[in-house]
Every structure is written in C-alpha cells, then in structure tokens.
Short mmCIF file of C-alpha atoms in Angstrom, two decimals:
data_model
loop_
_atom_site.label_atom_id
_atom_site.label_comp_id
_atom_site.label_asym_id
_atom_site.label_seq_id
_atom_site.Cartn_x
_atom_site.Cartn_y
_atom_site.Cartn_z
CA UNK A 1 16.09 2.98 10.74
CA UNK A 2 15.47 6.66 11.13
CA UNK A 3 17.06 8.71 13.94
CA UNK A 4 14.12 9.35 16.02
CA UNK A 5 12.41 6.34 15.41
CA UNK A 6 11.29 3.80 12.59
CA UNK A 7 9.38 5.26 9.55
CA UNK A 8 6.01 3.58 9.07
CA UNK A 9 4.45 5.10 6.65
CA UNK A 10 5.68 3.69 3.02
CA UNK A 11 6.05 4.62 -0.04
CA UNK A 12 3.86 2.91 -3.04
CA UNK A 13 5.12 2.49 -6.27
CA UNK A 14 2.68 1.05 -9.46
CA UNK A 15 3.68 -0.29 -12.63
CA UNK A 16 1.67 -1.60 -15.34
CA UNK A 17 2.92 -3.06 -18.60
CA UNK A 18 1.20 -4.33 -22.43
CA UNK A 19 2.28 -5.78 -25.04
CA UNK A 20 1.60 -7.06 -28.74
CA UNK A 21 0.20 -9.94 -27.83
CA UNK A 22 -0.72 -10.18 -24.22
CA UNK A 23 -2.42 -14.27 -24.59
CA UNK A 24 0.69 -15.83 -25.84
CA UNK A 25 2.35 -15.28 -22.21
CA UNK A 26 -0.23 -15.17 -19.89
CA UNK A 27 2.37 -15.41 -16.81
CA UNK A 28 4.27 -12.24 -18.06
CA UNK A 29 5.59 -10.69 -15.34
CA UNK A 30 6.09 -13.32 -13.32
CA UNK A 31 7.96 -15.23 -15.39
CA UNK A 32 10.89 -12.89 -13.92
CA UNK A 33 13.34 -14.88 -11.90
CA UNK A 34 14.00 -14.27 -8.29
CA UNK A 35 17.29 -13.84 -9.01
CA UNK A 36 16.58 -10.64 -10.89
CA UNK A 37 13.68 -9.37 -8.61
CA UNK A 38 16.35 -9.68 -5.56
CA UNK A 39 18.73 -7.43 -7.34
CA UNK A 40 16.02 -4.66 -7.70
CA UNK A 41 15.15 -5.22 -4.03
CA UNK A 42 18.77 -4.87 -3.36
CA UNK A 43 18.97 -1.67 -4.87
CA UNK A 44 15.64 -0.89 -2.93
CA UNK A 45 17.33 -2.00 0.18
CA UNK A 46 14.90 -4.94 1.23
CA UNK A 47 14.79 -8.18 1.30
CA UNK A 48 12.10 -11.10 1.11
CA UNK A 49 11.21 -12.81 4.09
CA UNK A 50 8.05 -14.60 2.89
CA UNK A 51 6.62 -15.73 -0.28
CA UNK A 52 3.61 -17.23 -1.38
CA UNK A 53 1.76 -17.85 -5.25
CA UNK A 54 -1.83 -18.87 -6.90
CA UNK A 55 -2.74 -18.69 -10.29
CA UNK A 56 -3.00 -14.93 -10.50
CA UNK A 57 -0.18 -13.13 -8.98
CA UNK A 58 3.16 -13.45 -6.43
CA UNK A 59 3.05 -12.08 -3.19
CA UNK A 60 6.12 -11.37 -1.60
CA UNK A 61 6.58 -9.79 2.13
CA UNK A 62 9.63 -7.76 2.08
CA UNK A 63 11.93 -6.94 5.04
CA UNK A 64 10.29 -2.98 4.57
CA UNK A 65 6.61 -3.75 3.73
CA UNK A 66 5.43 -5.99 -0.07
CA UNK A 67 5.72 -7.12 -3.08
CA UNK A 68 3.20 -8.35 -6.15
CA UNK A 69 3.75 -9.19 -8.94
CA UNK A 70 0.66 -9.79 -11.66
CA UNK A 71 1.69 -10.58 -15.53
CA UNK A 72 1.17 -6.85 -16.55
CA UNK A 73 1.52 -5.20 -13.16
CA UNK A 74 3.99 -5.32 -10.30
CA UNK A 75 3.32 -3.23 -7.03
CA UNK A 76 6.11 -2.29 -4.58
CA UNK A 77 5.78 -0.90 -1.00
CA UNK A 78 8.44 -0.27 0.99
CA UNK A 79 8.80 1.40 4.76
CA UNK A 80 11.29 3.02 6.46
CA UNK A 81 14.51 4.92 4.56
CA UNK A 82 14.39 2.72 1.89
CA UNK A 83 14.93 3.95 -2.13
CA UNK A 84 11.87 2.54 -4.18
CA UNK A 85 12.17 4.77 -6.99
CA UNK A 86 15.61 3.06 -7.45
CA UNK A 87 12.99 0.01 -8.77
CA UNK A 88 11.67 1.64 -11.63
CA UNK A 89 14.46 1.57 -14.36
CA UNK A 90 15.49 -2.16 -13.41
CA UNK A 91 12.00 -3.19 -13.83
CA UNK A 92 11.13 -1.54 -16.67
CA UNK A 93 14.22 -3.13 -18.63
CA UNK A 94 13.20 -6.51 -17.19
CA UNK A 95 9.81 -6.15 -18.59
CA UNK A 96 11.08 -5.10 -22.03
CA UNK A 97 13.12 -8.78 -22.21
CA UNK A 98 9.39 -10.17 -21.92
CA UNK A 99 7.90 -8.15 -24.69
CA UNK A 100 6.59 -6.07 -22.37
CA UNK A 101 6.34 -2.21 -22.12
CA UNK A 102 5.52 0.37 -19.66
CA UNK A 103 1.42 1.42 -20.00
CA UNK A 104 1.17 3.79 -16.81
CA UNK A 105 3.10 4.27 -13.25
CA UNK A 106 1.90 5.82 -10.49
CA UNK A 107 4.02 6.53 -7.12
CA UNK A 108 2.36 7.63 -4.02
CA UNK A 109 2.94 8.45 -0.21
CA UNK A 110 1.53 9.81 3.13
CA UNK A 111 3.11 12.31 4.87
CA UNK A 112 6.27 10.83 6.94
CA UNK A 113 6.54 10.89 10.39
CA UNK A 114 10.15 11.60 10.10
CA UNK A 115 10.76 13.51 7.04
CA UNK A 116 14.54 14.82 8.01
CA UNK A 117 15.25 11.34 8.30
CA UNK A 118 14.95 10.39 4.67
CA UNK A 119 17.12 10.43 2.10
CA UNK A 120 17.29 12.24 -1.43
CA UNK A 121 15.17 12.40 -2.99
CA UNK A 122 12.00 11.52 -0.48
CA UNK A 123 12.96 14.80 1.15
CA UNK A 124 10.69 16.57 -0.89
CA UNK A 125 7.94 15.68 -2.67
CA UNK A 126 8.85 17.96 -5.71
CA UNK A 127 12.17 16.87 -5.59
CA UNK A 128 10.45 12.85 -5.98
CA UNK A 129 8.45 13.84 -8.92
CA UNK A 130 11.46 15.14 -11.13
CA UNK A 131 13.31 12.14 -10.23
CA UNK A 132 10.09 9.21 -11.07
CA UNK A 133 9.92 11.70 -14.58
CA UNK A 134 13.85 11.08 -15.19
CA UNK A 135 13.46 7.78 -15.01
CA UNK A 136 9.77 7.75 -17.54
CA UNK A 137 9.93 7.05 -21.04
CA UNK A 138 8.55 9.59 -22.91
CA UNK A 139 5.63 7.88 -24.17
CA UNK A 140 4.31 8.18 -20.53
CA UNK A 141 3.05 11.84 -22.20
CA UNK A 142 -0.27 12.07 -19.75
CA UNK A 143 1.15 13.14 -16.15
CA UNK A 144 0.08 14.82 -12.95
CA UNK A 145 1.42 15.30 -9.51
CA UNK A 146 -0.72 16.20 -6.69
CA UNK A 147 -0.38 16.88 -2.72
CA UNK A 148 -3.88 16.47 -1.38
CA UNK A 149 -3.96 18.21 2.20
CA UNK A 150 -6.20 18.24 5.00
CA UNK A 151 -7.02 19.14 8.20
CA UNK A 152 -4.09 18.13 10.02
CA UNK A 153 -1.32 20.69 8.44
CA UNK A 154 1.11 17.56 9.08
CA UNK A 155 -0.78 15.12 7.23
CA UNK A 156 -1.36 15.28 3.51
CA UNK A 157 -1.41 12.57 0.52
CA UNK A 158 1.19 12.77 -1.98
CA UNK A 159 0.25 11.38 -5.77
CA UNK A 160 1.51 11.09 -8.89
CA UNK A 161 0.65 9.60 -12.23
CA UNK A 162 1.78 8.71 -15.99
CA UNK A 163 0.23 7.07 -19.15
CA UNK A 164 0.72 6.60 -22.24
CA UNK A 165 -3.23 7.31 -22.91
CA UNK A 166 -6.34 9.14 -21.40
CA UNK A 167 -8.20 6.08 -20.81
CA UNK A 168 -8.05 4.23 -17.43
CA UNK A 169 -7.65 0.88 -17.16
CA UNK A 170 -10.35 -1.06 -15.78
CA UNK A 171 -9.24 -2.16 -12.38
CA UNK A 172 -10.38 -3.25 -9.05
CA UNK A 173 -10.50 -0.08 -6.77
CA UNK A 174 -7.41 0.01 -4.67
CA UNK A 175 -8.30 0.98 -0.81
CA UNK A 176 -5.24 2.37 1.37
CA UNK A 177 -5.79 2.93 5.05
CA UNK A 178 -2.87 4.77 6.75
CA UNK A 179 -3.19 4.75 10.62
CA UNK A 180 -1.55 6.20 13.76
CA UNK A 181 -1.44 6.62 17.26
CA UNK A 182 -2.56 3.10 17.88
CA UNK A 183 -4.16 1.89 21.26
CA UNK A 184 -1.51 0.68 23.04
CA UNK A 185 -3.31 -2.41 24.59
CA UNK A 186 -3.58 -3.70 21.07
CA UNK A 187 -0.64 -2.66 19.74
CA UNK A 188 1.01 -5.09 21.98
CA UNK A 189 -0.15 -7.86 20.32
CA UNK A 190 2.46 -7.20 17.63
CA UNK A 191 5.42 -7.55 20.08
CA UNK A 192 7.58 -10.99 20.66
CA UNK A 193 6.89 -12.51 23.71
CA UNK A 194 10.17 -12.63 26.17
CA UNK A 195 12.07 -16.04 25.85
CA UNK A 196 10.50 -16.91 22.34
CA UNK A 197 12.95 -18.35 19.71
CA UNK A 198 13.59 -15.14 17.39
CA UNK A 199 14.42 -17.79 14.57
CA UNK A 200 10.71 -18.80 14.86
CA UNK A 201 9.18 -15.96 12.76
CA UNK A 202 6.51 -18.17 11.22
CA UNK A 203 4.75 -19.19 14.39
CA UNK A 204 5.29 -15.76 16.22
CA UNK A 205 3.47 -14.39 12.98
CA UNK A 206 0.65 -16.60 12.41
CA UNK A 207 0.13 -16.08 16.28
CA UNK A 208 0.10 -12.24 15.61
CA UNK A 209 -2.66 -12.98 13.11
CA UNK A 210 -5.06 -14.14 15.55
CA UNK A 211 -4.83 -12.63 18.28
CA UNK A 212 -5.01 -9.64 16.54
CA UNK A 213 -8.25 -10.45 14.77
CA UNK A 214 -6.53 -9.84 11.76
CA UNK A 215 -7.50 -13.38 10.33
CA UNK A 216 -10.95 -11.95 10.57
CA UNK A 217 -11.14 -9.49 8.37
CA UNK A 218 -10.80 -11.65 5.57
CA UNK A 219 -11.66 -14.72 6.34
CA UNK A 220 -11.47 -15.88 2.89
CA UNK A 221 -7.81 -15.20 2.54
CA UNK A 222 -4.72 -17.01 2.64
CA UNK A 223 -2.74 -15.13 4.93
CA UNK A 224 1.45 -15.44 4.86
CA UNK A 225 2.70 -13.56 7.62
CA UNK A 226 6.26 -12.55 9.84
CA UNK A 227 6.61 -11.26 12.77
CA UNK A 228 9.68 -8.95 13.13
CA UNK A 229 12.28 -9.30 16.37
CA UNK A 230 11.64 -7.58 18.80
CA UNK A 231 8.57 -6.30 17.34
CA UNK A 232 6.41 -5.57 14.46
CA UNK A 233 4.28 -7.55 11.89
CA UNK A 234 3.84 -7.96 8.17
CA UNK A 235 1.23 -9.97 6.14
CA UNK A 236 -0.17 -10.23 2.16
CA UNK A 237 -3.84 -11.65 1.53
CA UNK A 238 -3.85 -13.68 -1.22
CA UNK A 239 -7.86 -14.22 -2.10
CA UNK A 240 -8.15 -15.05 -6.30
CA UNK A 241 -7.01 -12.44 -7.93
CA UNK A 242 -7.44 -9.58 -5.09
CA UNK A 243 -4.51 -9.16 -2.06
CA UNK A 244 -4.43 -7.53 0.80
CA UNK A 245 -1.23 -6.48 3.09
CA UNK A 246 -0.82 -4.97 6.79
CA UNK A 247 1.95 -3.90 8.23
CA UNK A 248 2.62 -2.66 11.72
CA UNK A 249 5.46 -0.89 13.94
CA UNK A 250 3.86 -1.10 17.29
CA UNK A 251 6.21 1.25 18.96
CA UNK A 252 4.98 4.12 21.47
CA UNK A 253 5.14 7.19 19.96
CA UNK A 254 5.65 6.70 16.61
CA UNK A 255 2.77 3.68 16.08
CA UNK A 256 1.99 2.82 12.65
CA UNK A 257 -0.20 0.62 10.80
CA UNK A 258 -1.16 0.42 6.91
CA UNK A 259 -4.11 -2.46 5.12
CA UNK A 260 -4.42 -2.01 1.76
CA UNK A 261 -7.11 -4.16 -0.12
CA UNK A 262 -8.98 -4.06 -3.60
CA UNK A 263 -12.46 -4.22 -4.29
CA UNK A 264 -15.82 -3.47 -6.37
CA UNK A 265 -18.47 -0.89 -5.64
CA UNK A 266 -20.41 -4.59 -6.28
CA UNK A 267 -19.51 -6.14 -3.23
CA UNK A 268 -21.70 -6.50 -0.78
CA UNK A 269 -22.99 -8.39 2.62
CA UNK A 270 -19.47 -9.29 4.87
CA UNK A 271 -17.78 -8.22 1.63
CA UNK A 272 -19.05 -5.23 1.48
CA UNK A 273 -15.64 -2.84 1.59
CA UNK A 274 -17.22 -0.23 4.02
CA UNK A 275 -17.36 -2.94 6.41
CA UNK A 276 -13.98 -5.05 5.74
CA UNK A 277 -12.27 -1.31 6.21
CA UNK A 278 -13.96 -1.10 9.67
CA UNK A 279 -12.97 -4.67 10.59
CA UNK A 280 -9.14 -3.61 10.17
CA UNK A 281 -9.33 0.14 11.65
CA UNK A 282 -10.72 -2.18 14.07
CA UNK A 283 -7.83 -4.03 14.79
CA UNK A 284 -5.68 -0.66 15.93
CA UNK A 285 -8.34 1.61 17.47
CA UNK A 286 -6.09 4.51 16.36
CA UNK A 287 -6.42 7.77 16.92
CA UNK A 288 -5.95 9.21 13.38
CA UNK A 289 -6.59 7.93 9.96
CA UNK A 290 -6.34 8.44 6.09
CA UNK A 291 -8.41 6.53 3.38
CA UNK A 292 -6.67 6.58 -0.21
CA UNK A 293 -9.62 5.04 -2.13
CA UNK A 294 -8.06 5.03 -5.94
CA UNK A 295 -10.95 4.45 -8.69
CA UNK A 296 -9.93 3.29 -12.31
CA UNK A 297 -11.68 4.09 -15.43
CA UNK A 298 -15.29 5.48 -14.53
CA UNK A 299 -15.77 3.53 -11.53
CA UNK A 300 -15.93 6.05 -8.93
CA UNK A 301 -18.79 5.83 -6.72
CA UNK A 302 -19.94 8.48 -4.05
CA UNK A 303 -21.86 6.23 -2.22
CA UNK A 304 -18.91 4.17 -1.44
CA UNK A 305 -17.04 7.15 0.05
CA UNK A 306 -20.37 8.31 2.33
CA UNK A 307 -20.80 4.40 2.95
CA UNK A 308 -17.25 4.19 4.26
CA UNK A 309 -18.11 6.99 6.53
CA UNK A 310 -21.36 6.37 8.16
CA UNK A 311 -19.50 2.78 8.95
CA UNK A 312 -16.82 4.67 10.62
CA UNK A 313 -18.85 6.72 12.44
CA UNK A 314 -22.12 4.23 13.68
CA UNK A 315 -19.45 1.42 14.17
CA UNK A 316 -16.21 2.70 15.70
CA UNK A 317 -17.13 6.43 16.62
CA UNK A 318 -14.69 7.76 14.48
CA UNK A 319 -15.74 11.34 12.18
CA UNK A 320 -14.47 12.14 8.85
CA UNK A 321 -12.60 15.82 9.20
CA UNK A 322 -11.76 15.97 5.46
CA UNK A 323 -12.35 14.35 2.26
CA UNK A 324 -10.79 15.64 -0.96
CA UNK A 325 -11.14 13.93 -4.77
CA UNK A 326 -8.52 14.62 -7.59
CA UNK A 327 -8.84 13.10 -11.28
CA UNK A 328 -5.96 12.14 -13.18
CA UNK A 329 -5.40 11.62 -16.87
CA UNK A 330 -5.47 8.12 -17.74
CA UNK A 331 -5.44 7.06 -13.96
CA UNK A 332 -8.39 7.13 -12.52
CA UNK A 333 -9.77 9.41 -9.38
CA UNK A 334 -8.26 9.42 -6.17
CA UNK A 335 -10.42 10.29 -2.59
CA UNK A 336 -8.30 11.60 0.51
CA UNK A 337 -10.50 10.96 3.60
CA UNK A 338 -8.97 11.80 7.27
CA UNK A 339 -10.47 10.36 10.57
CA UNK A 340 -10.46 11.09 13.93
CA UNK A 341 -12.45 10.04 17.22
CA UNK A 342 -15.31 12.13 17.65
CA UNK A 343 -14.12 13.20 20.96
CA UNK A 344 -10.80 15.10 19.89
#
C-alpha cells in the first residue's frame, strides 16, 4: 500500500523459454508445481487468490494483479509496491530443471501514480534496467530500453527487451490499455456492498462482472474473478489459447483500471480488437488512456492502430493526443497511443 494511496498501475514482466526438443514435453512450463510458483510469488510479495486451467495455459489471479503460465512462456503482473523483478532468477532456474532455457524477456510499465512510494529499484526506470540486465544471461546479447513519452509530461511508457536472436517470435499481438480518472458512477460498481460477507469473494466478484458489463466484452470467455474487501476487482479471460485480465482500484482520486488481451490483425466482426478495446474503455468512461499495442515478428499493422482510433473517437468521443512506435531487436514493435475526451 503506498502512502498516498494504492498504486494501480503494474508492472509487466515476460518470459519466454526453448528447448532441444520442445514436443517431448508439451506441458513445459506448467509442469512447475505450485509449491515452487508460490515461493517466487512470495518473493514477489503476492499471493493467489484464484486459479483456473484449459489445455493451453494457467491463469492465476494474484493478490497484486496475474499470473500465466504457457509451456514456453510465463507472464507476471503485479500492482502496487510489489518486487517483480525479484521473479526472474527463480524462474529462470525452474525452467532450466525442465530442459528449458531463457529465449527473450521483456519488462514493461506505465508511469506510476506514486513513484516516491516505490521501492528500489522501481524508483527509476534506469535504475530497473541495470537490475533486469544483472539478473540476464548473457546469451540474451540483443537488448533495448526505451521510455516512450507523450503529451502528458506525467505519463510515459517504459520498455525493455532481450533475445538471444534478431528474429521475433511469431505471437498473438499483445493489447495493454492503462486507464485513469474513472467515472465515478461506474467505478462504484467495483465496491462491496455494506453488510456483505467479506469471506464471499466469489459471488461479490462474479457480481462485479456483470454489472459492470465486463462479461460482455468477451462473451466467449471463461471469466474467474475476486472482488477485493472493501473494494476493488480482479479477473483473467481464459478463451483457447488467448487471456485476457482487468483489474481495478476504484478509489477517488487515484482510480485505476488495466485490460490486457491478445489478438490478430485477422479478427474481425464482434472480434474485431478495435471494437473489444472500446467495449472495455467502455466499462470505465475514464478520462485518460494509454494503448500498448506490442506486435511480434512482422505483424505490425497501421490500420489496426488508425482502426483503434476512429473506434475511439465515433464510439466513445475520446481523441488520440499522441501515438509513438519503437522497434526492438528480436521483439517485435511497440505503439504508445494516449487518449483523452475530446472536450479537455
């Protein structure tokens, strides 16, 4: 908990993993116990609350945000003060007892909300990099760190990547909405009513989810959600192989909410990505926010990032002030958007 309030915005760690011979052990990662997955969470400082499984991946929600875990890639957000980059040497020897070894990482953030209230070494981004590097093998030879800006001096998007190669892996594209300031007749939605059994997390949650409209957005998704006492929400979207995750801190003055969803320039109709984006900005009505669109291999697509926009702006009124692209070696292209209402 930070001093002047709770810390929405999270920090996003990415690991992905190969080895000799990937079809012999198809689960991979996930044949990890929980055991040693709570000890790395431990050292995180987070828990699991919620848990749910299908044939492609685990998808844990943590205490501070989520968890998945594929058989060559894990994924780690985590809110508040917590110490994610304390993950990366634990996991990385975990993976090597599978065969398994460390192909690419890539850590990024928004800009906090409460920056003096974290500690070392989230107090600086710089300071972040050197550490994530310390704790890189060396084959990990192909790196960048970059602090996209824009038109809010207080708001910027904070990457950086490593790989053992120049080529991208061929991956879904990874969509991260960060949003603030969030109407406060909606936002209430993610409170616990007055009375109700705190114990009862499960049915406060899934109650969350639909009045909300969050259940909407996806419609095709198994949602496991938990709602936080007195307030806030968390959920993971488990669809096939593609999740999706929210999570909210409702609070007055420092209101917060994050989806984060994969996708294919392919999609299209109700799938389309321009328009399952709108449905969850929808949700929040806030006032600002950020689009981290991250495109592997040589997927990016310009008409997804207008597309995304003219949605925005025909749909929910809201104008793009800024939209930056960066390429990194062996890790794809990442797009910085920033909204606001066209009235401010």
């Amino acid at each position: 908990m930070a001093v002047s309030g709770f810390e929405g915005f999270e920090k996003r760690l990415e690991l992905r993993f190969f080895g000799d011979d990937p079809v012999s052990n198809a689960m991979g990662l996930r044949l990890i116990d929980f055991e040693s997955l709570d000890e790395v969470l431990h050292a995180v400082q987070c828990t699991v609350v919620s848990a749910v499984a299908n044939r492609s991946f685990d998808a844990y929600v943590l205490s501070e945000s989520s968890l998945f875990v594929y058989p060559t890639k894990i994924i780690i957000k985590t809110c508040g003060t917590t110490q994610l980059l304390k993950s990366i040497r634990p996991m990385i020897r975990l993976a090597r007892t599978l065969g398994l070894a460390l192909h690419s990482c890539r850590y990024s953030r928004g800009s906090f909300i409460f920056p003096e209230s974290q500690p070392f070494p989230y107090t600086s981004f710089k300071d972040e990099v050197v550490y994530v590097e310390e704790n890189l093998p060396k084959s990990l030879r192909y790196r960048k760190a970059s602090v996209m800006p824009s038109t809010d001096p207080s708001r910027a998007w904070h990457v950086f990547t490593a790989s053992v190669d120049l080529v991208p892996t061929c991956e879904p594209i990874v969509f991260e909405v960060c949003m603030t300031e969030l109407d406060r007749v909606l936002a209430r939605s993610f409170f616990r009513r007055k009375g109700e059994n705190a114990k009862n997390s499960d049915a406060a949650g899934k109650e969350m989810t639909r009045l909300s409209g969050i259940n909407a957005i996806n419609p095709n998704a198994f949602i496991c959600d938990f709602a936080f006492d007195p307030c806030g929400y968390s959920m993971n979207g488990v669809d096939g192989d593609r999740y999706s995750t929210i999570h909210v801190t409702p609070e007055d003055g420092f209101s917060y909410a994050s989806f984060e969803c994969v996708g294919s320039v392919y999609d299209c109709g109700e799938d389309d990505v321009a328009e399952v984006l709108k449905r969850a900005v929808e949700v929040f009505r806030p006032g600002n926010v950020s689009i981290s669109t991250t495109y592997g291999g040589d997927g990016y697509s310009h008409e997804v990032t207008k597309r995304v926009e003219r949605v925005l702006s025909k749909k929910l009124g809201l104008k793009c002030r800024s939209r930056l692209m960066d390429e990194f070696p062996g890790s794809g292209t990442v797009v910085y958007q920033t909204f606001t209402p066209r009235r401010k």
